[in-house]
Amino acid sequence: EIVLTQSPGTLSLSPGERATLSCRASQSVSSSYLAWYQQKPGQAPRLLIYGASSRATGIPDRFSGSGSGTDFTLTISRLEPEDFAVYYCQQYGSLFTFGPGTKVDIK
Amino acid sequence: QMQLVQSGAEVKKTGSSVKVSCKASGYTFTYRYLHWVRQAPGQALEWMGWITPFNGNTNYAQKFQDRVTITRDRSMSTAYMELSSLRSEDTAMYYCARWNTATGAFDIWGQGTMVTVSS
């Protein structure tokens, strides 16, 4: 089973700042099957990025994804108030696994 | 619009079973895999298994292999997840999610069903 590790656990930033979230896999992941989700309190997760770098429908271009192999990054170029949430990476190899999440909160 | 609508919250006794439903609309139910993911309070997302609505094939995470059963009713465009031998650690929000093979990601999620297990 591929284990995903996310860092940092919590990221405290101010609106307008840049957020850089990391997702590291215990073994190589196909870029085609690396996704990022946003989850706000009391809500279901929402797909942000698929295929490591493609934005899902309706996702603003301040969100971008990059990476390959075992190291992937989600970047939010300028944080808006609605971006403060928990972010999960997820991979599909032979099975599906999620990372533990990174909470982006207001500094 | 495409959506998944789940059944309401459940409160169950330890050792009993729970069955949660997930009704799909706005797309062809049989065309996409349907998965179940759970989230204990304050914890991360945990994949449980999937079903192919077309033929009913299933695949379960090893952790739940002995206790979970995912089924579907094609006529109702509805999938079901039944978890047996409930224990307190099964208290969680249970989500169904559609797997989009074109994007390789879960693109539609149900609103979640809270299952509370107590003695």
Short mmCIF file of C-alpha atoms in Angstrom, two decimals:
data_model
loop_
_atom_site.label_atom_id
_atom_site.label_comp_id
_atom_site.label_asym_id
_atom_site.label_seq_id
_atom_site.Cartn_x
_atom_site.Cartn_y
_atom_site.Cartn_z
CA GLU A 1 0.00 0.00 0.00
CA ILE A 2 1.30 3.44 -0.90
CA VAL A 3 1.43 5.76 2.11
CA LEU A 4 1.05 9.49 1.58
CA THR A 5 2.63 12.00 3.96
CA GLN A 6 1.59 15.64 3.91
CA SER A 7 3.52 18.59 5.29
CA PRO A 8 3.21 20.78 7.12
CA GLY A 9 0.39 19.56 9.31
CA THR A 10 -0.81 23.12 9.77
CA LEU A 11 0.04 26.20 7.77
CA SER A 12 -0.77 29.57 9.33
CA LEU A 13 -0.91 32.34 6.77
CA SER A 14 -2.62 35.65 6.08
CA PRO A 15 -4.97 36.40 3.18
CA GLY A 16 -2.99 37.36 0.11
CA GLU A 17 -0.03 35.17 1.02
CA ARG A 18 1.21 32.20 -0.97
CA ALA A 19 0.60 28.67 0.35
CA THR A 20 2.79 25.72 -0.57
CA LEU A 21 1.57 22.28 0.50
CA SER A 22 3.60 19.11 0.10
CA CYS A 23 2.53 15.51 -0.48
CA ARG A 24 5.13 12.76 -0.43
CA ALA A 25 4.49 9.14 -1.39
CA SER A 26 6.20 6.06 0.03
CA GLN A 27 6.73 4.81 -3.54
CA SER A 28 6.32 6.25 -6.99
CA VAL A 29 2.82 7.34 -7.95
CA SER A 30 1.51 7.73 -11.47
CA SER A 31 0.95 11.45 -12.05
CA SER A 32 -2.29 10.50 -13.76
CA TYR A 33 -3.64 9.38 -10.42
CA LEU A 34 -2.58 12.04 -7.96
CA ALA A 35 -5.36 14.40 -6.86
CA TRP A 36 -5.91 17.17 -4.35
CA TYR A 37 -9.13 17.93 -2.46
CA GLN A 38 -10.29 20.80 -0.31
CA GLN A 39 -12.54 20.22 2.68
CA LYS A 40 -14.23 22.88 4.76
CA PRO A 41 -15.85 22.19 8.15
CA GLY A 42 -19.14 20.36 7.81
CA GLN A 43 -18.71 19.81 4.09
CA ALA A 44 -17.74 16.97 1.81
CA PRO A 45 -14.36 17.12 0.09
CA ARG A 46 -14.20 18.98 -3.21
CA LEU A 47 -11.89 18.02 -6.08
CA LEU A 48 -9.35 20.74 -6.85
CA ILE A 49 -6.58 19.12 -8.89
CA TYR A 50 -6.41 15.85 -10.80
CA GLY A 51 -3.61 14.27 -12.76
CA ALA A 52 -1.20 16.11 -10.45
CA SER A 53 -1.58 19.42 -12.29
CA SER A 54 -4.99 19.79 -13.97
CA ARG A 55 -7.58 22.01 -12.33
CA ALA A 56 -11.06 20.57 -11.90
CA THR A 57 -14.03 22.38 -13.38
CA GLY A 58 -14.68 25.73 -11.76
CA ILE A 59 -11.48 25.82 -9.72
CA PRO A 60 -9.80 29.26 -9.77
CA ASP A 61 -6.38 29.57 -11.37
CA ARG A 62 -4.77 30.61 -8.10
CA PHE A 63 -4.71 26.86 -7.37
CA SER A 64 -1.98 24.90 -9.11
CA GLY A 65 -0.47 21.46 -8.75
CA SER A 66 2.91 20.09 -9.72
CA GLY A 67 5.24 17.20 -9.13
CA SER A 68 5.94 13.64 -10.17
CA GLY A 69 7.18 10.35 -8.82
CA THR A 70 7.04 10.63 -5.03
CA ASP A 71 6.89 14.41 -4.52
CA PHE A 72 3.87 16.56 -5.30
CA THR A 73 2.95 20.13 -4.44
CA LEU A 74 -0.25 22.14 -4.25
CA THR A 75 0.25 25.89 -4.47
CA ILE A 76 -2.28 28.59 -3.73
CA SER A 77 -0.79 31.74 -5.21
CA ARG A 78 -2.74 34.29 -3.17
CA LEU A 79 -4.94 33.09 -0.35
CA GLU A 80 -8.53 34.25 -0.38
CA PRO A 81 -10.66 34.09 2.80
CA GLU A 82 -12.57 31.10 1.41
CA ASP A 83 -9.33 29.09 0.93
CA PHE A 84 -8.79 28.48 4.62
CA ALA A 85 -9.58 24.79 4.88
CA VAL A 86 -8.02 21.33 5.05
CA TYR A 87 -6.34 19.94 1.94
CA TYR A 88 -5.86 16.27 1.18
CA CYS A 89 -3.80 14.55 -1.48
CA GLN A 90 -4.97 11.18 -2.79
CA GLN A 91 -3.44 8.55 -5.02
CA TYR A 92 -4.62 5.54 -6.94
CA GLY A 93 -2.18 2.73 -7.57
CA SER A 94 -3.57 -0.69 -6.99
CA LEU A 95 -5.57 0.78 -4.12
CA PHE A 96 -6.74 4.20 -3.08
CA THR A 97 -5.11 6.14 -0.26
CA PHE A 98 -5.40 9.66 1.15
CA GLY A 99 -2.82 11.73 2.95
CA PRO A 100 -3.42 12.92 6.53
CA GLY A 101 -4.21 16.46 5.37
CA THR A 102 -2.78 19.95 5.75
CA LYS A 103 -4.84 22.56 7.56
CA VAL A 104 -4.45 26.08 6.22
CA ASP A 105 -5.61 28.49 8.87
CA ILE A 106 -5.65 32.23 9.33
CA LYS A 107 -2.61 33.73 10.99
CA GLN B 1 -26.92 18.58 -12.27
CA MET B 2 -24.87 15.55 -11.35
CA GLN B 3 -25.19 14.69 -7.71
CA LEU B 4 -25.08 11.96 -5.11
CA VAL B 5 -27.62 12.13 -2.30
CA GLN B 6 -27.13 9.98 0.78
CA SER B 7 -29.50 8.72 3.43
CA GLY B 8 -29.80 10.36 6.81
CA ALA B 9 -27.84 10.06 10.03
CA GLU B 10 -27.90 6.79 11.95
CA VAL B 11 -27.38 5.89 15.61
CA LYS B 12 -26.51 2.24 16.16
CA LYS B 13 -25.64 -0.08 19.02
CA THR B 14 -22.30 -1.82 19.27
CA GLY B 15 -22.38 -5.12 17.39
CA SER B 16 -25.22 -4.16 15.07
CA SER B 17 -25.11 -3.25 11.37
CA VAL B 18 -25.80 -0.12 9.39
CA LYS B 19 -26.78 0.31 5.76
CA VAL B 20 -26.25 3.67 4.05
CA SER B 21 -27.64 4.54 0.64
CA CYS B 22 -26.32 6.82 -2.09
CA LYS B 23 -28.63 7.85 -4.94
CA ALA B 24 -27.09 9.12 -8.15
CA SER B 25 -28.72 11.56 -10.53
CA GLY B 26 -27.75 13.68 -13.51
CA TYR B 27 -25.53 11.07 -15.12
CA THR B 28 -25.68 7.44 -16.23
CA PHE B 29 -25.30 5.48 -13.02
CA THR B 30 -23.77 2.40 -14.64
CA TYR B 31 -20.94 4.32 -16.33
CA ARG B 32 -18.89 5.25 -13.27
CA TYR B 33 -17.40 3.40 -10.32
CA LEU B 34 -18.94 4.37 -7.00
CA HIS B 35 -16.72 4.40 -3.89
CA TRP B 36 -17.21 4.72 -0.15
CA VAL B 37 -14.89 6.81 2.01
CA ARG B 38 -15.21 7.44 5.72
CA GLN B 39 -13.92 10.12 8.06
CA ALA B 40 -13.82 9.74 11.83
CA PRO B 41 -14.29 12.98 13.80
CA GLY B 42 -11.24 15.20 13.32
CA GLN B 43 -9.47 12.55 11.27
CA ALA B 44 -8.40 12.03 7.68
CA LEU B 45 -10.31 10.40 4.84
CA GLU B 46 -10.18 6.61 4.66
CA TRP B 47 -11.07 4.60 1.55
CA MET B 48 -13.35 1.62 2.15
CA GLY B 49 -14.18 0.11 -1.22
CA TRP B 50 -15.89 0.45 -4.57
CA ILE B 51 -18.57 -1.05 -6.74
CA THR B 52 -18.96 -1.18 -10.48
CA PRO B 53 -22.64 -0.32 -10.92
CA PHE B 54 -22.72 -1.96 -14.33
CA ASN B 55 -22.11 -5.51 -13.14
CA GLY B 56 -21.93 -5.24 -9.36
CA ASN B 57 -18.25 -6.12 -9.05
CA THR B 58 -16.71 -4.92 -5.81
CA ASN B 59 -13.31 -4.35 -4.24
CA TYR B 60 -12.77 -3.65 -0.55
CA ALA B 61 -9.94 -2.25 1.52
CA GLN B 62 -8.33 -5.05 3.47
CA LYS B 63 -9.19 -3.33 6.76
CA PHE B 64 -12.91 -3.67 6.07
CA GLN B 65 -12.88 -6.87 4.01
CA ASP B 66 -14.72 -8.96 6.60
CA ARG B 67 -17.32 -6.39 7.63
CA VAL B 68 -18.33 -4.29 4.63
CA THR B 69 -20.68 -5.10 1.76
CA ILE B 70 -21.31 -2.69 -1.09
CA THR B 71 -24.27 -3.36 -3.37
CA ARG B 72 -26.33 -1.48 -5.91
CA ASP B 73 -29.80 -1.31 -7.39
CA ARG B 74 -29.50 -0.30 -11.01
CA SER B 75 -33.20 0.41 -11.33
CA MET B 76 -32.95 2.96 -8.52
CA SER B 77 -29.51 4.34 -9.49
CA THR B 78 -28.57 3.72 -5.89
CA ALA B 79 -25.57 2.18 -4.18
CA TYR B 80 -25.51 0.86 -0.65
CA MET B 81 -22.80 0.34 1.92
CA GLU B 82 -23.47 -2.02 4.81
CA LEU B 83 -21.04 -2.25 7.71
CA SER B 84 -21.53 -5.00 10.26
CA SER B 85 -20.26 -5.78 13.76
CA LEU B 86 -20.14 -2.10 14.54
CA ARG B 87 -17.82 -0.80 17.23
CA SER B 88 -17.29 2.66 18.69
CA GLU B 89 -14.36 3.27 16.33
CA ASP B 90 -16.79 3.10 13.40
CA THR B 91 -18.36 6.38 14.50
CA ALA B 92 -17.68 8.53 11.46
CA MET B 93 -19.04 10.43 8.50
CA TYR B 94 -19.50 8.09 5.56
CA TYR B 95 -19.28 9.48 2.04
CA CYS B 96 -20.01 8.00 -1.34
CA ALA B 97 -17.96 9.41 -4.18
CA ARG B 98 -17.94 8.94 -7.93
CA TRP B 99 -14.67 7.89 -9.56
CA ASN B 100 -14.18 9.54 -12.91
CA THR B 101 -11.88 7.37 -14.99
CA ALA B 102 -11.28 10.25 -17.40
CA THR B 103 -9.72 12.38 -14.67
CA GLY B 104 -8.56 9.65 -12.33
CA ALA B 105 -10.16 11.31 -9.31
CA PHE B 106 -13.29 11.48 -7.17
CA ASP B 107 -15.21 14.24 -8.91
CA ILE B 108 -18.61 14.07 -7.19
CA TRP B 109 -19.23 13.45 -3.51
CA GLY B 110 -22.34 12.77 -1.53
CA GLN B 111 -23.17 15.07 1.37
CA GLY B 112 -22.14 12.44 3.89
CA THR B 113 -24.02 10.28 6.39
CA MET B 114 -23.08 10.44 10.05
CA VAL B 115 -23.07 7.07 11.76
CA THR B 116 -22.78 7.09 15.54
CA VAL B 117 -22.08 3.83 17.36
CA SER B 118 -22.64 3.58 21.08
CA SER B 119 -23.22 0.90 23.64
#
